GROMACS .gro file of N, CA and C in nm:
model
  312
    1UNK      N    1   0.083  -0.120   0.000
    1UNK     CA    2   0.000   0.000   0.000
    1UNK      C    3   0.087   0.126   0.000
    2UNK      N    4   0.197   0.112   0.034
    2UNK     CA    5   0.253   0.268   0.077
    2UNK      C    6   0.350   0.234  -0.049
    3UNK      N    7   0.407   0.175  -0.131
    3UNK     CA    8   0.442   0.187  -0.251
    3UNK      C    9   0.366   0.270  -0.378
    4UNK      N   10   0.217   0.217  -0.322
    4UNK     CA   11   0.094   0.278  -0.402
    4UNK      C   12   0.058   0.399  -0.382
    5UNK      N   13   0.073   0.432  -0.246
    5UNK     CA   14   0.045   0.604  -0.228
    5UNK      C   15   0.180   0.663  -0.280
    6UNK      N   16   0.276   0.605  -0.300
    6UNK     CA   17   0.425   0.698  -0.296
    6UNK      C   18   0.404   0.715  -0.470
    7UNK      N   19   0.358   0.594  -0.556
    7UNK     CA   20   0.377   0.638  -0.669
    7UNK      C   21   0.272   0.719  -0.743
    8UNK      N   22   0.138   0.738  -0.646
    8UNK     CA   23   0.045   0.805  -0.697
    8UNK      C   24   0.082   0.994  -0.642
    9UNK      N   25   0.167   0.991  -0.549
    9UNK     CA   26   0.209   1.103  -0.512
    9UNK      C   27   0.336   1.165  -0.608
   10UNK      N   28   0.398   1.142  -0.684
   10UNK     CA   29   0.525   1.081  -0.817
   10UNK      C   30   0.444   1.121  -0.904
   11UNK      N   31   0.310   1.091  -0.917
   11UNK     CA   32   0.262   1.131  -1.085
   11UNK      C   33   0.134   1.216  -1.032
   12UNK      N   34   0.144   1.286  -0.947
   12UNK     CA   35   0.016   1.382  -0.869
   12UNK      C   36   0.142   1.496  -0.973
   13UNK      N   37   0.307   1.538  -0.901
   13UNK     CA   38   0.394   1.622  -0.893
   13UNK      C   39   0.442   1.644  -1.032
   14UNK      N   40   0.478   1.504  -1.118
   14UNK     CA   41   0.516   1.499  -1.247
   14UNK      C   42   0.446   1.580  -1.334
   15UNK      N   43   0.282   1.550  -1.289
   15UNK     CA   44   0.186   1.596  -1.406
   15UNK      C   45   0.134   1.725  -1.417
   16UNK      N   46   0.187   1.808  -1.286
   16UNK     CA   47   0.162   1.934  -1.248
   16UNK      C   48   0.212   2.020  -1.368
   17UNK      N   49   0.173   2.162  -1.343
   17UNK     CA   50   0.266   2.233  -1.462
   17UNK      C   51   0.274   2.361  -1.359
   18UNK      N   52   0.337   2.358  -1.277
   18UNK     CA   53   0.410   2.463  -1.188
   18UNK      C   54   0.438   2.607  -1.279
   19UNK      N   55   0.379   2.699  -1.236
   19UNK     CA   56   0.376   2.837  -1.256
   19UNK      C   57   0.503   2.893  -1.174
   20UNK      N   58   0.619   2.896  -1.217
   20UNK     CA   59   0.744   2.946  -1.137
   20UNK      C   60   0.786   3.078  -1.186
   21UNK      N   61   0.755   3.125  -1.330
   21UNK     CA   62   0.748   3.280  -1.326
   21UNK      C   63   0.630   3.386  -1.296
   22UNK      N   64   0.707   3.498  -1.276
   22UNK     CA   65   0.636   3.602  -1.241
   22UNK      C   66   0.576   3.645  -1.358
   23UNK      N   67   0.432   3.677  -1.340
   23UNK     CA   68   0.393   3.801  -1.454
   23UNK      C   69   0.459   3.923  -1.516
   24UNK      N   70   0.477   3.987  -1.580
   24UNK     CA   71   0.527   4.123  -1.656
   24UNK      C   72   0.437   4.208  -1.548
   25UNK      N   73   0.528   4.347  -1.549
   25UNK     CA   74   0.516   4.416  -1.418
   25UNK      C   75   0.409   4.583  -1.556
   26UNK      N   76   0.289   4.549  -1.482
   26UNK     CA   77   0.203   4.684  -1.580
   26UNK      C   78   0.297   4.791  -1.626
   27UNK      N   79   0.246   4.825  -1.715
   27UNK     CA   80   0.327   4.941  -1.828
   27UNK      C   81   0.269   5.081  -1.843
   28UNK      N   82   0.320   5.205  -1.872
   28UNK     CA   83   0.271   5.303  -1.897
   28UNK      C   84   0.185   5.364  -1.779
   29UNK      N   85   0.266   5.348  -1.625
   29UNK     CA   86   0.161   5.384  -1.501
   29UNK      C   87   0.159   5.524  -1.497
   30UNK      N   88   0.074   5.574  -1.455
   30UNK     CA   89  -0.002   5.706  -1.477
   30UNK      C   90  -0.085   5.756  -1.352
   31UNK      N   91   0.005   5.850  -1.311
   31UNK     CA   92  -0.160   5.946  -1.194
   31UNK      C   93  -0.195   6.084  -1.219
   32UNK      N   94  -0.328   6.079  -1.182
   32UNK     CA   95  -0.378   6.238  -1.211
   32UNK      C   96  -0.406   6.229  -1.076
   33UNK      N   97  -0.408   6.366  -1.045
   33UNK     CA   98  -0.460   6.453  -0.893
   33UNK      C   99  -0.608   6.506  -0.954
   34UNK      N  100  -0.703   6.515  -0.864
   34UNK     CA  101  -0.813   6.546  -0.929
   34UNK      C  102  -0.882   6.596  -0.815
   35UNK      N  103  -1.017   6.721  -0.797
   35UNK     CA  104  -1.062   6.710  -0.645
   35UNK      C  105  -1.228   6.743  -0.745
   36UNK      N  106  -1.281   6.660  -0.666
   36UNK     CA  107  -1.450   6.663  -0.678
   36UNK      C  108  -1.521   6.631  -0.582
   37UNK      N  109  -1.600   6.748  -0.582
   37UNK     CA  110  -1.681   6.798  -0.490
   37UNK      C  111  -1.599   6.842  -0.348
   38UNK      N  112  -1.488   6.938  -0.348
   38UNK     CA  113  -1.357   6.957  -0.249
   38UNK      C  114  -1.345   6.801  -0.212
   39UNK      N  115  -1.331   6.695  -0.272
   39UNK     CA  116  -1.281   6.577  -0.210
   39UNK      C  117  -1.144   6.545  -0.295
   40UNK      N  118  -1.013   6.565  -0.222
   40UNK     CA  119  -0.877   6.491  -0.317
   40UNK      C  120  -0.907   6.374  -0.304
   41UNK      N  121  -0.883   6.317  -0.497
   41UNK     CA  122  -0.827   6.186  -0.553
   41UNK      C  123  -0.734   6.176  -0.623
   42UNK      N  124  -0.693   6.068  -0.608
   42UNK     CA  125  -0.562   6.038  -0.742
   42UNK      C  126  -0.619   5.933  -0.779
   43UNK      N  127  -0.638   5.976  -0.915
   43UNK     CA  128  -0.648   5.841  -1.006
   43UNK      C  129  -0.545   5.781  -1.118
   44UNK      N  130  -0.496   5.661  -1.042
   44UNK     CA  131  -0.400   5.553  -1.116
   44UNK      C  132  -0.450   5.525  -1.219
   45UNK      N  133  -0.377   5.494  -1.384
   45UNK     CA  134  -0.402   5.407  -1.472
   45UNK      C  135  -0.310   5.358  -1.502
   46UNK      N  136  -0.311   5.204  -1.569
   46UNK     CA  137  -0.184   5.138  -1.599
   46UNK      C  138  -0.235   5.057  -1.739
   47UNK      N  139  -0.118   5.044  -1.814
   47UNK     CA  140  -0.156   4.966  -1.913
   47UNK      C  141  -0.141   4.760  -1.882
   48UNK      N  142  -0.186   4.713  -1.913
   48UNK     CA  143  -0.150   4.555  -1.914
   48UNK      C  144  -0.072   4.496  -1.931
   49UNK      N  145   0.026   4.406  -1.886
   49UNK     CA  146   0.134   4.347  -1.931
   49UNK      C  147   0.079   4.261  -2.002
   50UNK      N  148   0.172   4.175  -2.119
   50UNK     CA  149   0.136   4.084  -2.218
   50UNK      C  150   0.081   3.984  -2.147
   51UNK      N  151   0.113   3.926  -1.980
   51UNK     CA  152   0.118   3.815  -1.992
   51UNK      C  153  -0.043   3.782  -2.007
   52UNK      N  154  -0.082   3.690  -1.998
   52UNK     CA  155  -0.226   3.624  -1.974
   52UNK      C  156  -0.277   3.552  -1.902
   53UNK      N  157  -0.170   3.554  -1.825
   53UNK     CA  158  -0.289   3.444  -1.678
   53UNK      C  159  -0.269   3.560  -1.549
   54UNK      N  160  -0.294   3.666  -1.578
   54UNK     CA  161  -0.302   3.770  -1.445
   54UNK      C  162  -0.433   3.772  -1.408
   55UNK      N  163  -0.425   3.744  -1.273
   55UNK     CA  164  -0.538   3.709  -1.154
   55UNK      C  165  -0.576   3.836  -1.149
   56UNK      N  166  -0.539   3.943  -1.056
   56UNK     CA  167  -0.557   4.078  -1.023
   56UNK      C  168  -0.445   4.170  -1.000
   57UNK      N  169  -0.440   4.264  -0.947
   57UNK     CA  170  -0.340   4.376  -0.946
   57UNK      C  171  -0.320   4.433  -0.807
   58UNK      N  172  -0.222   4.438  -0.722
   58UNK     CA  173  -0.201   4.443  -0.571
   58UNK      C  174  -0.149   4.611  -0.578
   59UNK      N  175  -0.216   4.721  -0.510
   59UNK     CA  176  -0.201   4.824  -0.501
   59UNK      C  177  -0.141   4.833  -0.375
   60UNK      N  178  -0.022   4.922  -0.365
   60UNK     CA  179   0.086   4.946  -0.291
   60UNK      C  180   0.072   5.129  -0.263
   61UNK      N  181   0.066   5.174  -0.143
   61UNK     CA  182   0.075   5.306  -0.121
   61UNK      C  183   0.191   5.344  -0.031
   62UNK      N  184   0.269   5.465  -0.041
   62UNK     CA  185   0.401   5.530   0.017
   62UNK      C  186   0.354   5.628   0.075
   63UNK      N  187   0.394   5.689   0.213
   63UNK     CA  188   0.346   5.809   0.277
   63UNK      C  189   0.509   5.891   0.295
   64UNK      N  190   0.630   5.814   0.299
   64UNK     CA  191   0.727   5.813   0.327
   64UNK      C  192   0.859   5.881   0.208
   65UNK      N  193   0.800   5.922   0.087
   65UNK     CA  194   0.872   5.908   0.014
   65UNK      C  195   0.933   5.756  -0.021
   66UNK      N  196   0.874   5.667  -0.028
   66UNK     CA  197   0.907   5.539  -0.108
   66UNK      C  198   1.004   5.467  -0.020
   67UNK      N  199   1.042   5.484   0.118
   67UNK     CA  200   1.099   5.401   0.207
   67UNK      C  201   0.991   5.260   0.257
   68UNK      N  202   0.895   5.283   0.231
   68UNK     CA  203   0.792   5.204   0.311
   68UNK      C  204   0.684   5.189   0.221
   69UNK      N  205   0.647   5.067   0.188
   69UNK     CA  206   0.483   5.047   0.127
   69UNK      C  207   0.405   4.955   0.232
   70UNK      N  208   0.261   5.023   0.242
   70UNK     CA  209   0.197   4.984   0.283
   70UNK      C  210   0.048   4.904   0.162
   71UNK      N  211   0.018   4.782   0.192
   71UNK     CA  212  -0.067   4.726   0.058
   71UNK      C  213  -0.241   4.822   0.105
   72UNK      N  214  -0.274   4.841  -0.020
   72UNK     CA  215  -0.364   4.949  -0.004
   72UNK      C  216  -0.525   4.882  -0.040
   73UNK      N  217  -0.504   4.811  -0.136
   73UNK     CA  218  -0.642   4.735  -0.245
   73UNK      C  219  -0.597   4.631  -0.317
   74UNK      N  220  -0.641   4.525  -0.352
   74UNK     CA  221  -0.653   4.476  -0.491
   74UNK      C  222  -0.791   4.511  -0.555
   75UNK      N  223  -0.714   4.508  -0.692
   75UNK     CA  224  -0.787   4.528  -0.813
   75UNK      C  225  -0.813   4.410  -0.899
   76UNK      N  226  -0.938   4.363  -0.942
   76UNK     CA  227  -0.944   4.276  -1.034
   76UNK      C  228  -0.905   4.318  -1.199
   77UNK      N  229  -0.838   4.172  -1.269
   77UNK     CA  230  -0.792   4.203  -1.359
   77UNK      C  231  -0.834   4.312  -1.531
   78UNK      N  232  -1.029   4.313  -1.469
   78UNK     CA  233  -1.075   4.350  -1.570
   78UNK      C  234  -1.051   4.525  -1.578
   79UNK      N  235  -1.012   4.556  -1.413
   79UNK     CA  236  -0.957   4.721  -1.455
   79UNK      C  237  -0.828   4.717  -1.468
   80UNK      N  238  -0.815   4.891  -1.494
   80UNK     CA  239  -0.660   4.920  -1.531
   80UNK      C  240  -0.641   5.028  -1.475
   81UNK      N  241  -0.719   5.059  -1.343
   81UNK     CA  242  -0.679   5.196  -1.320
   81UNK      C  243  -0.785   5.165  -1.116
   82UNK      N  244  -0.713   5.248  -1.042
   82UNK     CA  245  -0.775   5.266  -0.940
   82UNK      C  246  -0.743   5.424  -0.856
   83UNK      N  247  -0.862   5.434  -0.773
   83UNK     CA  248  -0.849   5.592  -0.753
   83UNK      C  249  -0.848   5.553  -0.628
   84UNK      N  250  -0.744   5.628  -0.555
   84UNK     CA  251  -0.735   5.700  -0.425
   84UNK      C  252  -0.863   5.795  -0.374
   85UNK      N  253  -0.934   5.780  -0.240
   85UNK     CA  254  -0.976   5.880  -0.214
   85UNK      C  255  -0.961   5.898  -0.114
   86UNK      N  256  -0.849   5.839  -0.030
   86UNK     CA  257  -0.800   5.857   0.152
   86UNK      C  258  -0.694   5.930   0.137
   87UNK      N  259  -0.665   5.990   0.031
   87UNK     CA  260  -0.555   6.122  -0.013
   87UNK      C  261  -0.544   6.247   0.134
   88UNK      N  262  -0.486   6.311   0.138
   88UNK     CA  263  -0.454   6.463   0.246
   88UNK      C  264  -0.383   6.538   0.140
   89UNK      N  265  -0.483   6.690   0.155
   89UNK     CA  266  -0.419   6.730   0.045
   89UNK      C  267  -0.306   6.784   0.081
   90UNK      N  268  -0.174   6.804  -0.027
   90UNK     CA  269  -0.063   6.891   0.038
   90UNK      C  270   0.039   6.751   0.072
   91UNK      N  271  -0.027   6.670   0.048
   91UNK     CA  272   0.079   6.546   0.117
   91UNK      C  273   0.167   6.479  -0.006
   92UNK      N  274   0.273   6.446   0.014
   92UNK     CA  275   0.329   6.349  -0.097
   92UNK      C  276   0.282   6.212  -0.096
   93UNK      N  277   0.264   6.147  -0.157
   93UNK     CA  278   0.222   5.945  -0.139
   93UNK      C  279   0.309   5.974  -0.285
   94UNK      N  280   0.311   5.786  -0.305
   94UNK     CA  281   0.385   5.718  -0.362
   94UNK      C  282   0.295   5.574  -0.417
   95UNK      N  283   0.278   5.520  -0.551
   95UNK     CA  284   0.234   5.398  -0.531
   95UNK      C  285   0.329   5.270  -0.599
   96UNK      N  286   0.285   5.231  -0.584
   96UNK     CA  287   0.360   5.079  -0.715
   96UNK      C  288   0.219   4.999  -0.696
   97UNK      N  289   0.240   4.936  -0.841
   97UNK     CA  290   0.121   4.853  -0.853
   97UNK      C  291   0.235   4.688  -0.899
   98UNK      N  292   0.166   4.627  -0.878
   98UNK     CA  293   0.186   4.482  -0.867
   98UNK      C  294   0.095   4.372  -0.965
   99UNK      N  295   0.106   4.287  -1.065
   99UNK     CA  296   0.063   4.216  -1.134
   99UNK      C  297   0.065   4.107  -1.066
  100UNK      N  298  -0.057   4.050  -1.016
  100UNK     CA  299  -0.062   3.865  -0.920
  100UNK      C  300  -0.108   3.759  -1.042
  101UNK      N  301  -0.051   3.670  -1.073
  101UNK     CA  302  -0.121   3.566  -1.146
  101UNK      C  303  -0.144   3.442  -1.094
  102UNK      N  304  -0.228   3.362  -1.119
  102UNK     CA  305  -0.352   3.294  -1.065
  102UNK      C  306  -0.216   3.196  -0.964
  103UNK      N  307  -0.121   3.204  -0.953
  103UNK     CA  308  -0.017   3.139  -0.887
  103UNK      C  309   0.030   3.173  -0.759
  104UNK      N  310   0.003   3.342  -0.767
  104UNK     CA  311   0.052   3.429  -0.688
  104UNK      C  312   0.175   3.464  -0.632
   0.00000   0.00000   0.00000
């Protein structure tokens, strides 16, 4: 019996197809400052990386000048853009956005 679990565990691993790279990191990132209705936003847009198995998009915010990210949102893959509205106006932030694929 334990020959039988060992070789069904052997072709569980063989037959896998392990996702060991990373996605392409979004292209062409973009913010506007914007205020509506006296409320500050920044709205992010990014273009898509080629790849094609991207899950969603992990939004990263800086209060620090870019010493420190704190994770802010994910975004599902069908947008390309997300808006800030926990902004202070007068303040510097910072973001990076992040490409997750279904591997993570």
């Amino acid at each position: 019996m334990r020959k039988l679990i060992s070789f069904i565990v052997c072709i569980f691993f063989i037959s896998c197809d392990l996702d060991e790279e990373a996605p392409d990191e979004p292209t062409n990132v973009r913010g506007y400052f914007t205020m509506s209705e006296s409320n500050p936003r920044i709205r992010i847009l990014w273009n898509t990386p080629l790849n094609n198995d991207i899950k969603e998009y992990h939004i990263f915010k800086s209060s620090d000048n870019g010493f420190t990210f704190d994770s802010l949102d994910l975004v599902p893959v069908s947008n390309t853009f997300y808006e800030d509205t926990s902004i202070i106006w007068m303040k510097n932030f910072g973001y990076k956005i992040r490409a997750k694929d279904h591997s993570t």
